[in-house]
Amino acid sequence: MSTIITLEDGRQISGPTGSMGHMLELVADELPQEFLRMKCWLIDNAERCAPCMDFDVRGFPIEARTAFWVATRQAAEKITAEYAKTNWTGNRIMLLLRMHDGIEPLEDGEEFKPYDDCQEVDFDDLWFTTGA
C-alpha cells in the first residue's frame, strides 16, 4: 500500500505506507510546542493504514503549513545525516522537499487556493491517540 501527500500546487508524492509514516513521525518530532495538536495528529496519522493516511497540505492553516515545512526540513537534515539518504524514508523526505522547493512562486498577493474538495485538516481527528 502507498500513502499520498498533496502539495500546495496540487502535485503529489507517494511512497510505501511504512516509510511515509516514519517520515511523518520524524516531522512531528521537529514541530515546536505551539503546534502540539498538529504533532499529535501527524503521529496519529502515521499509524493509520493506507489510504487513510493521505492528506493535502493545502488543508493546513497557513501557520501550521509553514511549521510543517520547517519541521520537514529539520527532519530531513537529521535523517540524511543518520542514514545518508539510503533508505525509503530518507528518499521520500528529500523528494518531498525538492518538490516543495520547486513550487513556482505566485504573483504578488496571490495565494494557492485549495481545490473545491479540500477541507481544512482537523487536528483533533485522532484515531489512536488522545492528543495533548
Short mmCIF file of C-alpha atoms in Angstrom, two decimals:
data_model
loop_
_atom_site.label_atom_id
_atom_site.label_comp_id
_atom_site.label_asym_id
_atom_site.label_seq_id
_atom_site.Cartn_x
_atom_site.Cartn_y
_atom_site.Cartn_z
CA MET A 1 0.00 0.00 0.00
CA SER A 2 1.11 3.56 -0.54
CA THR A 3 0.37 6.91 1.02
CA ILE A 4 -0.13 10.18 -0.85
CA ILE A 5 0.63 13.72 0.29
CA THR A 6 -0.64 16.57 -1.89
CA LEU A 7 1.40 19.78 -2.04
CA GLU A 8 0.21 23.37 -2.35
CA ASP A 9 0.37 23.34 -6.14
CA GLY A 10 -1.57 20.07 -6.42
CA ARG A 11 1.37 17.78 -7.17
CA GLN A 12 1.51 14.61 -5.13
CA ILE A 13 4.19 12.45 -3.60
CA SER A 14 3.58 8.84 -2.70
CA GLY A 15 5.55 6.12 -1.04
CA PRO A 16 5.25 2.95 0.98
CA THR A 17 2.94 3.47 3.94
CA GLY A 18 5.58 2.42 6.48
CA SER A 19 8.19 4.84 5.13
CA MET A 20 5.72 7.69 4.81
CA GLY A 21 4.50 7.04 8.35
CA HIS A 22 8.06 7.09 9.65
CA MET A 23 8.65 10.35 7.80
CA LEU A 24 5.55 11.92 9.40
CA GLU A 25 6.75 10.83 12.85
CA LEU A 26 10.15 12.44 12.21
CA VAL A 27 8.47 15.66 11.07
CA ALA A 28 6.19 15.63 14.12
CA ASP A 29 9.23 15.31 16.38
CA GLU A 30 10.57 18.60 14.98
CA LEU A 31 7.39 20.65 15.50
CA PRO A 32 7.53 23.30 18.23
CA GLN A 33 5.27 23.08 21.28
CA GLU A 34 2.76 25.61 19.93
CA PHE A 35 1.83 23.06 17.25
CA LEU A 36 1.16 20.23 19.70
CA ARG A 37 -2.27 19.43 18.18
CA MET A 38 -0.71 19.12 14.73
CA LYS A 39 2.11 17.00 16.17
CA CYS A 40 -0.40 14.60 17.76
CA TRP A 41 -2.36 14.48 14.50
CA LEU A 42 0.74 13.67 12.42
CA ILE A 43 1.79 10.90 14.82
CA ASP A 44 -1.75 9.53 14.82
CA ASN A 45 -1.92 9.79 11.03
CA ALA A 46 1.39 7.93 10.72
CA GLU A 47 -0.17 4.88 12.40
CA ARG A 48 -3.14 4.67 10.05
CA CYS A 49 -3.39 2.29 7.14
CA ALA A 50 -3.36 3.47 3.53
CA PRO A 51 -5.32 5.24 2.09
CA CYS A 52 -6.41 6.75 5.42
CA MET A 53 -3.00 8.42 5.85
CA ASP A 54 -3.39 10.53 2.71
CA PHE A 55 -3.67 14.27 3.25
CA ASP A 56 -3.47 17.57 1.42
CA VAL A 57 -1.09 20.21 2.79
CA ARG A 58 -3.47 22.87 1.44
CA GLY A 59 -5.85 21.83 4.21
CA PHE A 60 -3.40 23.05 6.88
CA PRO A 61 -3.89 26.58 8.24
CA ILE A 62 -1.11 28.87 6.91
CA GLU A 63 0.83 28.93 10.21
CA ALA A 64 0.67 25.16 10.51
CA ARG A 65 1.72 24.72 6.90
CA THR A 66 4.78 26.90 7.47
CA ALA A 67 5.64 24.95 10.63
CA PHE A 68 5.20 21.67 8.71
CA TRP A 69 7.76 22.70 6.08
CA VAL A 70 10.27 23.98 8.66
CA ALA A 71 9.93 20.74 10.63
CA THR A 72 10.21 18.69 7.42
CA ARG A 73 13.48 20.42 6.55
CA GLN A 74 14.83 19.84 10.08
CA ALA A 75 13.80 16.17 9.96
CA ALA A 76 15.47 15.79 6.56
CA GLU A 77 18.74 17.16 7.92
CA LYS A 78 18.66 14.62 10.74
CA ILE A 79 17.70 11.59 8.66
CA THR A 80 20.20 12.28 5.88
CA ALA A 81 22.96 12.63 8.45
CA GLU A 82 21.90 9.35 10.08
CA TYR A 83 21.11 7.25 7.00
CA ALA A 84 22.85 9.12 4.19
CA LYS A 85 19.70 9.02 2.03
CA THR A 86 19.95 5.27 1.57
CA ASN A 87 16.52 4.27 2.83
CA TRP A 88 12.96 4.88 1.68
CA THR A 89 12.20 7.39 4.43
CA GLY A 90 15.23 9.49 3.58
CA ASN A 91 14.44 9.23 -0.11
CA ARG A 92 10.83 10.32 0.36
CA ILE A 93 11.59 13.24 2.66
CA MET A 94 14.25 14.59 0.28
CA LEU A 95 11.88 14.21 -2.68
CA LEU A 96 9.10 15.95 -0.73
CA LEU A 97 11.40 18.91 -0.05
CA ARG A 98 12.64 19.06 -3.65
CA MET A 99 9.03 19.13 -4.82
CA HIS A 100 8.13 21.84 -2.30
CA ASP A 101 11.18 23.90 -3.22
CA GLY A 102 10.23 23.55 -6.89
CA ILE A 103 6.83 25.21 -6.48
CA GLU A 104 6.73 28.21 -8.76
CA PRO A 105 6.19 31.50 -6.92
CA LEU A 106 2.87 33.22 -7.44
CA GLU A 107 2.25 36.83 -8.35
CA ASP A 108 2.32 39.38 -5.52
CA GLY A 109 -0.69 39.00 -3.26
CA GLU A 110 -1.79 35.76 -4.92
CA GLU A 111 -2.12 32.60 -2.81
CA PHE A 112 -2.55 28.96 -3.64
CA LYS A 113 -6.19 28.18 -3.23
CA PRO A 114 -7.43 24.79 -2.10
CA TYR A 115 -9.31 22.86 -4.71
CA ASP A 116 -13.04 22.62 -4.08
CA ASP A 117 -12.91 19.26 -2.31
CA CYS A 118 -10.11 20.21 0.10
CA GLN A 119 -11.36 20.64 3.63
CA GLU A 120 -9.31 22.20 6.40
CA VAL A 121 -7.50 19.45 8.27
CA ASP A 122 -8.99 18.82 11.71
CA PHE A 123 -6.03 18.26 14.02
CA ASP A 124 -8.45 16.93 16.66
CA ASP A 125 -9.49 14.00 14.42
CA LEU A 126 -7.42 11.34 16.17
CA TRP A 127 -7.85 7.58 15.78
CA PHE A 128 -5.28 6.16 18.14
CA THR A 129 -4.04 8.87 20.48
CA THR A 130 -5.87 11.11 22.88
CA GLY A 131 -3.99 14.26 21.93
CA ALA A 132 -2.27 16.66 24.28
#
